[in-house]
mmCIF file of C-alpha atoms in Angstrom:
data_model
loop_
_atom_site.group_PDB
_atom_site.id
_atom_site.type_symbol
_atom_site.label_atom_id
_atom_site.label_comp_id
_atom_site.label_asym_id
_atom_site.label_seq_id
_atom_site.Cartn_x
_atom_site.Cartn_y
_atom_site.Cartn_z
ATOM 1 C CA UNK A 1 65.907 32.997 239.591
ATOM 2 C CA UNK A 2 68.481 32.620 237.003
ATOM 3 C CA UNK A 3 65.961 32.232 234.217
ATOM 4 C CA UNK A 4 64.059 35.138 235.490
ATOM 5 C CA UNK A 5 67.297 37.224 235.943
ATOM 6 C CA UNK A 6 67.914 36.202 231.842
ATOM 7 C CA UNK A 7 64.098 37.324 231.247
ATOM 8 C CA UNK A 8 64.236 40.208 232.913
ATOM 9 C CA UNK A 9 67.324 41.395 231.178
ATOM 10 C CA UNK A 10 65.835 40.199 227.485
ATOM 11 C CA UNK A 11 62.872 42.409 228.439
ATOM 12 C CA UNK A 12 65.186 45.090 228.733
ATOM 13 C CA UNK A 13 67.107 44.603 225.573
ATOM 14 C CA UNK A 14 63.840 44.276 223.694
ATOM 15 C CA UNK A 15 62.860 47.850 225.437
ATOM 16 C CA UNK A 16 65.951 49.221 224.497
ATOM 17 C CA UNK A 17 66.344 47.961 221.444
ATOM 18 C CA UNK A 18 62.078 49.320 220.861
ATOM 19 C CA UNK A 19 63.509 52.564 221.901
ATOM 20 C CA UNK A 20 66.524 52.822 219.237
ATOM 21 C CA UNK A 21 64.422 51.287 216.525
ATOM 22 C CA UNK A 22 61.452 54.507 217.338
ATOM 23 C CA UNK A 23 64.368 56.447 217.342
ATOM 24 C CA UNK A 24 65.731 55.921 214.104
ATOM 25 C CA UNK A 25 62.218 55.785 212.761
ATOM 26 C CA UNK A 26 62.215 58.717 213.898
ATOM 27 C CA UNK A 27 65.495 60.117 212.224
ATOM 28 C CA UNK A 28 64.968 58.507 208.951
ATOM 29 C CA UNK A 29 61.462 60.815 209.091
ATOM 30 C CA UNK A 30 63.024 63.808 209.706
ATOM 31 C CA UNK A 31 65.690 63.203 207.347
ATOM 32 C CA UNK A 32 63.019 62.824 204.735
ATOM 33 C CA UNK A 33 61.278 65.460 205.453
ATOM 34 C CA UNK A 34 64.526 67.792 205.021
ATOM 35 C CA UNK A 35 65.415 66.194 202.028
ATOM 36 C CA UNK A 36 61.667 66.518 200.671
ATOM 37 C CA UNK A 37 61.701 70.581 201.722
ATOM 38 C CA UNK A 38 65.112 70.983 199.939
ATOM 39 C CA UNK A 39 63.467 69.569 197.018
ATOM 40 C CA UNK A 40 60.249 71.755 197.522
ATOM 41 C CA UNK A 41 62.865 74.494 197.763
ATOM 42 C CA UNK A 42 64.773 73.629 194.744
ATOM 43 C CA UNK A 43 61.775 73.502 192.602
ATOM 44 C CA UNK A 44 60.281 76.744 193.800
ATOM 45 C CA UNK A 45 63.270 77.837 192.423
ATOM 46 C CA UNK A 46 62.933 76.440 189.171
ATOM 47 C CA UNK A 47 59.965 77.677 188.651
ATOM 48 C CA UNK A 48 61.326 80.957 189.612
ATOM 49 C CA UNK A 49 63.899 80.984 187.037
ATOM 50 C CA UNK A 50 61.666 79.529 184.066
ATOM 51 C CA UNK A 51 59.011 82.093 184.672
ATOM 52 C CA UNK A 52 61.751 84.974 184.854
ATOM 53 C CA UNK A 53 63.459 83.949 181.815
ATOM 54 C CA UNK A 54 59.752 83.356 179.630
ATOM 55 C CA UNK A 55 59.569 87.303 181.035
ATOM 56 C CA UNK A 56 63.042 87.874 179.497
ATOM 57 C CA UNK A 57 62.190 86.238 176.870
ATOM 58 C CA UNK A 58 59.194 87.857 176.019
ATOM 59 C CA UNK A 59 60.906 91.367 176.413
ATOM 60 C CA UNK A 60 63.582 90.781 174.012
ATOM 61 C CA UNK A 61 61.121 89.105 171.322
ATOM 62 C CA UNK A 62 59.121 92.031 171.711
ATOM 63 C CA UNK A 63 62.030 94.372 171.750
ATOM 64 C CA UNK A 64 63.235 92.605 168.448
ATOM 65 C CA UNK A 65 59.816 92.862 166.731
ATOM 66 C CA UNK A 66 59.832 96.901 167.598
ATOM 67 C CA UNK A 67 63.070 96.822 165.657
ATOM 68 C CA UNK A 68 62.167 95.199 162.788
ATOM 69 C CA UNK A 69 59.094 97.556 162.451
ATOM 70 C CA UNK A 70 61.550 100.921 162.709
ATOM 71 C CA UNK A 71 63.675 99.029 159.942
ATOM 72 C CA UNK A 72 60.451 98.319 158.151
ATOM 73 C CA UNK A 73 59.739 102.382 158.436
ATOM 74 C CA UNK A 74 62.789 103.108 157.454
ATOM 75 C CA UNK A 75 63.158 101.023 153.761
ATOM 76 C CA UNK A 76 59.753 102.898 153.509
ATOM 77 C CA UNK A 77 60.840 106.114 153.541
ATOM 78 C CA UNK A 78 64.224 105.392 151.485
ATOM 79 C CA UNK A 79 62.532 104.123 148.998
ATOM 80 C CA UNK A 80 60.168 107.028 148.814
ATOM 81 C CA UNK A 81 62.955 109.154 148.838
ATOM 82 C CA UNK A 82 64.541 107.005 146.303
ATOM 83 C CA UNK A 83 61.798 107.055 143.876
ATOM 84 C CA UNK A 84 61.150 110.895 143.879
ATOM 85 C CA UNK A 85 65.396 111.126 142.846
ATOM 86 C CA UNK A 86 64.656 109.229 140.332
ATOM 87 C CA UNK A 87 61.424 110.660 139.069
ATOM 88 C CA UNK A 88 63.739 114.580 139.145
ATOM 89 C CA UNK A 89 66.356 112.594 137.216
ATOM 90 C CA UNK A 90 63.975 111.343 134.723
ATOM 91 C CA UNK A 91 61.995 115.293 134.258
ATOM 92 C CA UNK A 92 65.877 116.542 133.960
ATOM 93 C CA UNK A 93 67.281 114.073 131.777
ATOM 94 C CA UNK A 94 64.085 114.426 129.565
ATOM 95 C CA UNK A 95 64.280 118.298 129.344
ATOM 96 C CA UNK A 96 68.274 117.782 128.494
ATOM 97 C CA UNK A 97 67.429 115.181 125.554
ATOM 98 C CA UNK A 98 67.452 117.293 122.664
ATOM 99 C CA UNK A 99 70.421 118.871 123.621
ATOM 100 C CA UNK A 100 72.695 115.719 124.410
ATOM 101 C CA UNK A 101 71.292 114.577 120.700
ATOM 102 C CA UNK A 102 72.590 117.007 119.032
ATOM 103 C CA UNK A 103 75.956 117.267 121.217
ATOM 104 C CA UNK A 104 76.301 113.840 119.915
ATOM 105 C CA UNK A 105 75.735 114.235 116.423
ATOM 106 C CA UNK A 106 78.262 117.342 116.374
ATOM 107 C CA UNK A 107 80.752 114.919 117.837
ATOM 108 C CA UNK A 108 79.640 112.162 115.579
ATOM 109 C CA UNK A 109 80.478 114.342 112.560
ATOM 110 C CA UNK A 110 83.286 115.763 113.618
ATOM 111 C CA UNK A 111 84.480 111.819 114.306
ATOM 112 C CA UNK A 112 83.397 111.054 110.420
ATOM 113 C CA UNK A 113 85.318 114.022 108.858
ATOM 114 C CA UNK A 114 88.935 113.229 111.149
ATOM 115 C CA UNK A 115 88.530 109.606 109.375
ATOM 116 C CA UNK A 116 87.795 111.406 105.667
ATOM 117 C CA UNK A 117 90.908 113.376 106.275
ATOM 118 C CA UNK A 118 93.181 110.124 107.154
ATOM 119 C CA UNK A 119 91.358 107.518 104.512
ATOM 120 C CA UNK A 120 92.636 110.539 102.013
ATOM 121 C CA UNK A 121 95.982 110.682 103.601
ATOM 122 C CA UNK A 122 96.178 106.782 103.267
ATOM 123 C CA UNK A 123 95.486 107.211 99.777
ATOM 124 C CA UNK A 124 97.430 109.848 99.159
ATOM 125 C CA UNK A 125 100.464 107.895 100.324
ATOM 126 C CA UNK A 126 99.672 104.625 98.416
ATOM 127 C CA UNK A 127 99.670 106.675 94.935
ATOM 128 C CA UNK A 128 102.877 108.487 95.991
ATOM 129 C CA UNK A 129 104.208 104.764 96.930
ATOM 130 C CA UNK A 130 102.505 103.514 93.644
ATOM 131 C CA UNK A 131 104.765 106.352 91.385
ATOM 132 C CA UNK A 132 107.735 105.585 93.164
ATOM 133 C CA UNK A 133 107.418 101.795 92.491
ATOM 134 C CA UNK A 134 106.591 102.749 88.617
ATOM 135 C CA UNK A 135 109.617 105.070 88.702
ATOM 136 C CA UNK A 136 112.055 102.557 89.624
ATOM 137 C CA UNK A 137 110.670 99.556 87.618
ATOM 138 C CA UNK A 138 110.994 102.306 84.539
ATOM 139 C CA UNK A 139 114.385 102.868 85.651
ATOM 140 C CA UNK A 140 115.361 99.394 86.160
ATOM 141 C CA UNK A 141 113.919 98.794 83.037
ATOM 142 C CA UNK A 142 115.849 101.099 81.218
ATOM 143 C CA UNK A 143 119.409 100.639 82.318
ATOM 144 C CA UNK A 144 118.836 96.623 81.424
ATOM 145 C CA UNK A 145 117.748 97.585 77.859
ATOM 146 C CA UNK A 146 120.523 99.712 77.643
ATOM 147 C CA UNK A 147 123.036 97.433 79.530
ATOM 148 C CA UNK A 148 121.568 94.353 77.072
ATOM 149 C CA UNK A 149 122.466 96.718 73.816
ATOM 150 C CA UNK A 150 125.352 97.259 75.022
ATOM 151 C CA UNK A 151 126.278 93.811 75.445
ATOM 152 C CA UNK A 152 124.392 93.088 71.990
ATOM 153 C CA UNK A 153 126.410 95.527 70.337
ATOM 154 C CA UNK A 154 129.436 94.431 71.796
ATOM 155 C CA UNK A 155 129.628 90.961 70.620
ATOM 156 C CA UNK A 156 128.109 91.481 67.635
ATOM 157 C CA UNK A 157 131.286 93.637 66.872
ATOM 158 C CA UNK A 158 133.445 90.783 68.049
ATOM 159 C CA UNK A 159 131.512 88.462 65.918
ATOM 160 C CA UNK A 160 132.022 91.234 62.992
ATOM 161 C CA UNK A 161 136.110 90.994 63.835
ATOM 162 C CA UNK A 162 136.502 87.554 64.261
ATOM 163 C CA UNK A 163 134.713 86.778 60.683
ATOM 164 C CA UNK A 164 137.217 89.225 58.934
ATOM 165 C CA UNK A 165 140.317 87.937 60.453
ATOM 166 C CA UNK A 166 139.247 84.581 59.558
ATOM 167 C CA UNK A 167 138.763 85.658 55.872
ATOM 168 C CA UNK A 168 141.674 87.465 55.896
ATOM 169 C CA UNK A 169 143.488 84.661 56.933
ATOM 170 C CA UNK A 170 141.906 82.026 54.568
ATOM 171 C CA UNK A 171 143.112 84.404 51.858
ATOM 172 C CA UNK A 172 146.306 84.659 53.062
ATOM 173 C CA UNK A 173 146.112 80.657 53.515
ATOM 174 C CA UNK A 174 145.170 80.303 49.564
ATOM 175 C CA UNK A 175 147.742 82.623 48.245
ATOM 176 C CA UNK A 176 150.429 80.625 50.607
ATOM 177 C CA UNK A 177 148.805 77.318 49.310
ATOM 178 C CA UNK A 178 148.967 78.294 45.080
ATOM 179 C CA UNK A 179 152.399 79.888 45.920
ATOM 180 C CA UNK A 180 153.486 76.493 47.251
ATOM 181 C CA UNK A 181 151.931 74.651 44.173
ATOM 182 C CA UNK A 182 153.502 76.253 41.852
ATOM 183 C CA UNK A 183 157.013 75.278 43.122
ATOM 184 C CA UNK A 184 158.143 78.879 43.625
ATOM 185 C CA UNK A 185 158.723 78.850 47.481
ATOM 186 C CA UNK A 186 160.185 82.529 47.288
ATOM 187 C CA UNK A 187 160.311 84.923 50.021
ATOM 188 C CA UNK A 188 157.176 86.083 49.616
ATOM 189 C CA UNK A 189 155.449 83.060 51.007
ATOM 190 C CA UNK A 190 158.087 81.775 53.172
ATOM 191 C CA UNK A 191 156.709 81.271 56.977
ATOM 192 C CA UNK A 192 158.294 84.560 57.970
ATOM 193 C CA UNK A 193 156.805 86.988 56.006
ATOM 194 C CA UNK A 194 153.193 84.952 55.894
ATOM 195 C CA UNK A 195 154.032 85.727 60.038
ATOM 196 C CA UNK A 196 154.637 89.485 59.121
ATOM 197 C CA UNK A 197 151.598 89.710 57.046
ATOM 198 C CA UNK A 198 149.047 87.879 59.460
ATOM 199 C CA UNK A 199 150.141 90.569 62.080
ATOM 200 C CA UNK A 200 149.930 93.091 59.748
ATOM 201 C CA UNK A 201 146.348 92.253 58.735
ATOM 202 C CA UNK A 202 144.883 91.849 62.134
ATOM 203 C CA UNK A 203 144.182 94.788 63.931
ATOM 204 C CA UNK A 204 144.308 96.141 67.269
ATOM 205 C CA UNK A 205 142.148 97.137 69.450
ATOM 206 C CA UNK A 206 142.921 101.302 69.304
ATOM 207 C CA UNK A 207 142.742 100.705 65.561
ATOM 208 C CA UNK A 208 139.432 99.259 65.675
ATOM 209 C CA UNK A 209 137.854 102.259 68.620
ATOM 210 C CA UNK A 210 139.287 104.258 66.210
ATOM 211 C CA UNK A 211 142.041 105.995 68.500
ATOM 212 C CA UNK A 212 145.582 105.875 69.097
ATOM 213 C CA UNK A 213 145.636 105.518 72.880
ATOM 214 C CA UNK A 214 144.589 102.785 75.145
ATOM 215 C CA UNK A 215 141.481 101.552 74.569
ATOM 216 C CA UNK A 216 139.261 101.203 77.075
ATOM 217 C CA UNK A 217 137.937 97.868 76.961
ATOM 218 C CA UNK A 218 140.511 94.574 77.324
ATOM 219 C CA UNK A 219 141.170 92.198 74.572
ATOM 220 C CA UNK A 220 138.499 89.274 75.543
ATOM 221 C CA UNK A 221 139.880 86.179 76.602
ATOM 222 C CA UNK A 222 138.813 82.676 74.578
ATOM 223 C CA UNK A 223 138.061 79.110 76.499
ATOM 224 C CA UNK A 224 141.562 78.020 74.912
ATOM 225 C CA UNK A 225 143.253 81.535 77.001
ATOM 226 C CA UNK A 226 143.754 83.307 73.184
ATOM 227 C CA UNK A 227 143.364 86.986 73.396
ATOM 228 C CA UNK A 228 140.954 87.993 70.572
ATOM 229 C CA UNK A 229 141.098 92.174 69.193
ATOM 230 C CA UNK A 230 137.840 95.075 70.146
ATOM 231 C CA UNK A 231 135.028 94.015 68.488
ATOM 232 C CA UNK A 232 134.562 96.231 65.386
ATOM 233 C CA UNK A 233 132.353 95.851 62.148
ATOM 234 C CA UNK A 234 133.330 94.482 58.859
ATOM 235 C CA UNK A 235 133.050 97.712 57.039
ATOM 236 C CA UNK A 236 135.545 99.285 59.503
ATOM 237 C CA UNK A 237 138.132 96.322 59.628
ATOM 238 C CA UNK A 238 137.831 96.149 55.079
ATOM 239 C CA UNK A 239 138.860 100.344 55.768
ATOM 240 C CA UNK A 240 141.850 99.189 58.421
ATOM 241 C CA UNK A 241 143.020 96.251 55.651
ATOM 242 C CA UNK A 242 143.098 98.712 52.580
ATOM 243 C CA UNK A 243 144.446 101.472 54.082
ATOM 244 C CA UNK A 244 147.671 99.273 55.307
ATOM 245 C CA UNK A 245 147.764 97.961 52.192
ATOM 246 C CA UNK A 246 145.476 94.568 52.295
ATOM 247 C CA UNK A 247 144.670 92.693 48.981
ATOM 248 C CA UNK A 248 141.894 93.056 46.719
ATOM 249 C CA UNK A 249 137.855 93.385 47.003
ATOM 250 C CA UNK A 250 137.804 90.097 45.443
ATOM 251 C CA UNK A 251 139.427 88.396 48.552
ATOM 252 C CA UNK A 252 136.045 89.784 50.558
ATOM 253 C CA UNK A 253 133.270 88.582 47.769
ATOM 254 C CA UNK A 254 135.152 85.205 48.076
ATOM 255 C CA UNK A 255 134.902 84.711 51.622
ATOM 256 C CA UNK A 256 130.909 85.777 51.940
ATOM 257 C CA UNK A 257 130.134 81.820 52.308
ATOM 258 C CA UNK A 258 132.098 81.831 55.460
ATOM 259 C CA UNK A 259 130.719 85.060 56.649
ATOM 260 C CA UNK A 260 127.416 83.285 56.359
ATOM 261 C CA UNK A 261 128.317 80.659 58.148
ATOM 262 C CA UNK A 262 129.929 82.197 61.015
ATOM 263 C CA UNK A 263 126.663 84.390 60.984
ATOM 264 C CA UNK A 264 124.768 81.550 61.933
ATOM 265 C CA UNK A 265 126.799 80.110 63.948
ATOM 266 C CA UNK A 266 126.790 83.410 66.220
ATOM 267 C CA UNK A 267 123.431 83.420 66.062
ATOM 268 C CA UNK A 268 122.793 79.768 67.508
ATOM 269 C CA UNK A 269 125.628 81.064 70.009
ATOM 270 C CA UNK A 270 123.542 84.043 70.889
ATOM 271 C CA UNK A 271 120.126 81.558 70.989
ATOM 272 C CA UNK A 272 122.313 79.074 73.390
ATOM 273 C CA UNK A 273 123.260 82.283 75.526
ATOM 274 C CA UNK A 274 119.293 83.402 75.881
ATOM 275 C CA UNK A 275 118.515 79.950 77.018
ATOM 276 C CA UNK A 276 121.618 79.897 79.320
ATOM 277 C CA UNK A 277 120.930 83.404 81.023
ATOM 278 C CA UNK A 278 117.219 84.987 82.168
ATOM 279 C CA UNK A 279 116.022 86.894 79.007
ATOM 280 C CA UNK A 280 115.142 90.413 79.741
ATOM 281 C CA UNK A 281 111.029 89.210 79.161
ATOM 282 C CA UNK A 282 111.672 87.067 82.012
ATOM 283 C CA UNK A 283 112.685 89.569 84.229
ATOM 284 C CA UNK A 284 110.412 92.140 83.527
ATOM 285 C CA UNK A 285 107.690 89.169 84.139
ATOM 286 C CA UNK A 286 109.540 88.648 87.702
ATOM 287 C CA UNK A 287 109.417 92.419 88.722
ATOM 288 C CA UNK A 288 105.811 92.749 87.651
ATOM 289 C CA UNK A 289 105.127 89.296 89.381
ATOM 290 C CA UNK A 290 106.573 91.619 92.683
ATOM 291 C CA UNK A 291 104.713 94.285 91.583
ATOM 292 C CA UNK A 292 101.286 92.594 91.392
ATOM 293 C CA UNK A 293 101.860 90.967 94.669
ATOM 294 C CA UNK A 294 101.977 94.152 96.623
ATOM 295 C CA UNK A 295 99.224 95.560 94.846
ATOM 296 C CA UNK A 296 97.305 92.660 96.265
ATOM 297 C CA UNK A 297 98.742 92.956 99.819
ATOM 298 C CA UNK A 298 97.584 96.237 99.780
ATOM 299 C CA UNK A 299 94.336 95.598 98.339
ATOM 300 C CA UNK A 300 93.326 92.723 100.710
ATOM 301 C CA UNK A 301 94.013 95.198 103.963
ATOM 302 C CA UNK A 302 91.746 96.863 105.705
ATOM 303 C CA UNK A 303 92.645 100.673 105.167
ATOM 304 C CA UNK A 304 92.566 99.806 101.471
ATOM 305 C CA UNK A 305 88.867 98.767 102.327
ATOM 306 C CA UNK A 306 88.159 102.199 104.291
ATOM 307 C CA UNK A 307 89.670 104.353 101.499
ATOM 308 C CA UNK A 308 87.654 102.271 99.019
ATOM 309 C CA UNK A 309 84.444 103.267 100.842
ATOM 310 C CA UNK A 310 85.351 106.518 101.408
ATOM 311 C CA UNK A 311 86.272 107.121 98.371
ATOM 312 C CA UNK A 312 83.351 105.826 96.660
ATOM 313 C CA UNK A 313 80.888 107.962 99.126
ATOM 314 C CA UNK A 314 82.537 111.294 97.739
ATOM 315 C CA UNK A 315 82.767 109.753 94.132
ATOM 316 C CA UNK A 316 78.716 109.031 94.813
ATOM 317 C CA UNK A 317 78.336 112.712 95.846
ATOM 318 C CA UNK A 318 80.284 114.623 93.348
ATOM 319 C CA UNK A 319 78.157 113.614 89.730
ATOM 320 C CA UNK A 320 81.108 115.895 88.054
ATOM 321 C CA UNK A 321 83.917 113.650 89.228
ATOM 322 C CA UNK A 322 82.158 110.256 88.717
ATOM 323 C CA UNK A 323 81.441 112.005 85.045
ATOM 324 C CA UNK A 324 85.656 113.115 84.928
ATOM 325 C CA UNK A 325 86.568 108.962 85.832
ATOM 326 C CA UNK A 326 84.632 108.136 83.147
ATOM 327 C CA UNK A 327 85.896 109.966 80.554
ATOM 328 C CA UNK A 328 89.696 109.576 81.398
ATOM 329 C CA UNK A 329 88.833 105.759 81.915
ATOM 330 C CA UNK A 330 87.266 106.206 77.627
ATOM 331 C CA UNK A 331 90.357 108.363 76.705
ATOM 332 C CA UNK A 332 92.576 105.908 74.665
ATOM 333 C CA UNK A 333 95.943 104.626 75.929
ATOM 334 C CA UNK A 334 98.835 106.958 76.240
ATOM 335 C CA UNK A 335 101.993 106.896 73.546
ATOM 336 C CA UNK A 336 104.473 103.923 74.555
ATOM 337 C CA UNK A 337 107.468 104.986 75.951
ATOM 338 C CA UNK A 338 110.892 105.577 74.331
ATOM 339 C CA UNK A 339 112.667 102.997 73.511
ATOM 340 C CA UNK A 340 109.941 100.317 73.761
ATOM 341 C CA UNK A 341 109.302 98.912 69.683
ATOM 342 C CA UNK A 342 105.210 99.898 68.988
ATOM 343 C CA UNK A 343 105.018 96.522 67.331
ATOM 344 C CA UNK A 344 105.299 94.503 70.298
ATOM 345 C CA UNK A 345 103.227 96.988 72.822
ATOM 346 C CA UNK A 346 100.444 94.548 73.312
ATOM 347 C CA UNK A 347 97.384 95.486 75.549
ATOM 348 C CA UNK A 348 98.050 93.679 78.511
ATOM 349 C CA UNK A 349 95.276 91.854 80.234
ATOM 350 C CA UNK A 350 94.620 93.023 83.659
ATOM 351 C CA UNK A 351 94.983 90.399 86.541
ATOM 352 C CA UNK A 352 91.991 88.456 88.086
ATOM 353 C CA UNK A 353 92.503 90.283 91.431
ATOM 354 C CA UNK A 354 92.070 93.769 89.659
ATOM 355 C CA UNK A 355 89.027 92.714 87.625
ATOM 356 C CA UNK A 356 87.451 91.687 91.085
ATOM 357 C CA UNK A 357 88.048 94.735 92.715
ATOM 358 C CA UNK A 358 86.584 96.750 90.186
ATOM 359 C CA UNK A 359 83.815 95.056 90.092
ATOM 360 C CA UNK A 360 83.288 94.858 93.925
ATOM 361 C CA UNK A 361 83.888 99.102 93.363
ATOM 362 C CA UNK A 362 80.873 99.121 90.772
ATOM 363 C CA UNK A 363 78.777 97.258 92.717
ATOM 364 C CA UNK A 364 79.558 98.944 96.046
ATOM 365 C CA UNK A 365 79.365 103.022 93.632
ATOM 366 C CA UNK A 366 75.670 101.034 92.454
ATOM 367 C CA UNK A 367 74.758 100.367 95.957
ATOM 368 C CA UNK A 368 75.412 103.723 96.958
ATOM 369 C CA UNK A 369 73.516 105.699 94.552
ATOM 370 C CA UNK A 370 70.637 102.993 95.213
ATOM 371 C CA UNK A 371 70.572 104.338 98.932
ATOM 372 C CA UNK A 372 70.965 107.974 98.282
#
């Protein structure tokens, strides 16, 4: 009974446990079958959405072609519009093309004959600068000539003076000397009156100007601090000695060897004073030098160039001008100025630079005529 009890309650269990394994079966199906209509559901969906977007798609490609067509219309009829502007521009600007030609040739000329007008101003001014320049080296020139025979003169008279108180007082020396020999030391040629006779032989310096006031130039100081008298010639200082009483003509024929020297000797002083100091031929070579180089500064600039052209255009056009240039360039030099010696006016050779630039002006005067 006991082991039918235990069967009979396995055979339940088994039933039971039948039962919740159908039912679970069961469950796990109908889960599955939600879960596999969800995913029905989901992709129904999905296909929802793709085919409503390809639509969207396909409206907004199709909206975006319709675009670029009306864009497409559009360049078309710009350009059209475009190219009949331009086609009126060209018909206008044609019909206008004489006119604008000979606008700018009025303008052109008028542009040429402002430039004439300032190349001739330019070289206007450089021959007004050019006769300045001239003026002052003339000047310049002339005040040192005349300052340099001045200062010739001057110690040529000193020169003159010293020789004759040098005689004088070599005669007075020889007299004193055969006085002395002769044993009679008398008052004559005692030390006091040889004293009164020295200063009565030399003269001074208003004596020698030839006035009795003060003289207007100093006594000139010697390297050993002696005061020497005005220069003066020997002809005027023999008229000073005999008219206070001086000795005879004799004494001056004597003392003509000593003349001649100190003659030369002032002349090797004057020779030693030319080498010393710039000789006046020196400086007219230095201001000349100047001169030259701003000639060339001006010829190497650019208006010089312009005026040069310009000028050789209206020489080229005028046949009586050119004609008038060459016969003041034939006429023969002009007179040389005062106080310049005719024996030593030399031609003087005209600079390299000069002889290029005329030359360059032929050529360019040949070129032109060529052309016209």
């Amino acid at each position: 009974e006991a082991q039918a009890a235990g069967k009979l309650r396995m055979r339940e269990r088994l039933s039971q446990a039948g039962v919740r394994r159908r039912d679970s079966l069961k469950v796990t199906r109908d889960r599955a079958a939600n879960e596999n209509s969800k995913v029905q559901e989901v992709s129904f969906i999905q296909t929802l959405t793709a085919e409503s977007l390809a639509a969207e798609l396909q409206a907004q490609l199709g909206d975006l072609d319709n675009r670029i067509q009306q864009a497409r219309a559009r360049k078309r009829s710009k350009l059209a519009d475009i190219q009949a502007s331009q086609r009126k521009r060209a018909t206008k600007a044609a019909a206008q093309l004489s006119a604008a030609e000979m606008q700018r040739e009025v303008e052109a000329e008028a542009r040429w004959n402002r430039l004439q007008n300032r190349l001739t101003e330019v070289e206007e001014r450089r021959r007004r600068r050019e006769e300045v320049l001239a003026r002052r080296v003339l000047t310049s020139e002339r005040q040192q000539l005349a300052a340099e025979r001045r200062s010739t003169e001057e110690r040529r008279k000193r020169e003159r003076t010293d020789a004759g108180v040098q005689r004088r007082r070599a005669a007075q020396e020889r007299r004193s000397n055969a006085l002395g020999s002769g044993g009679r030391r008398s008052e004559r040629g005692s030390p006091r009156m040889l004293a009164l006779k020295d200063s009565e032989v030399e003269p001074t310096s208003s004596e020698i100007s030839g006035d009795t006031g003060t003289s207007d130039v100093a006594p000139e100081k010697t390297p050993q601090g002696s005061s020497q008298p005005r220069p003066a010639t020997a002809k005027k200082f023999k008229e000073i000695h005999n008219r206070r009483g001086g000795g005879a003509a004799s004494d001056w024929e004597d003392l003509k060897p000593a003349g001649d020297r100190l003659r030369t000797d002032s002349d090797a002083a004057r020779k030693l004073e030319a080498e010393a100091n710039p000789s006046r031929k020196k400086r007219i070579r230095k201001m000349k030098t100047q001169l030259r180089g701003v000639g060339d500064a001006w010829a190497a600039s650019d208006d010089y160039r312009i005026a040069r052209s310009g000028a050789l255009e209206r020489l080229a056009k005028m046949p009586a001008l050119t004609a008038a240039v060459a016969a003041l360039a034939a006429a023969p030099a002009p007179a040389p100025a005062l106080g310049s010696s005719p024996s030593k006016s030399k031609p003087r050779a005209k600079p390299r630079q000069q002889q290029k630039q005329q030359q360059q002006q032929q050529q360019e005067g040949q070129q032109q005529q060529e052309k016209q």
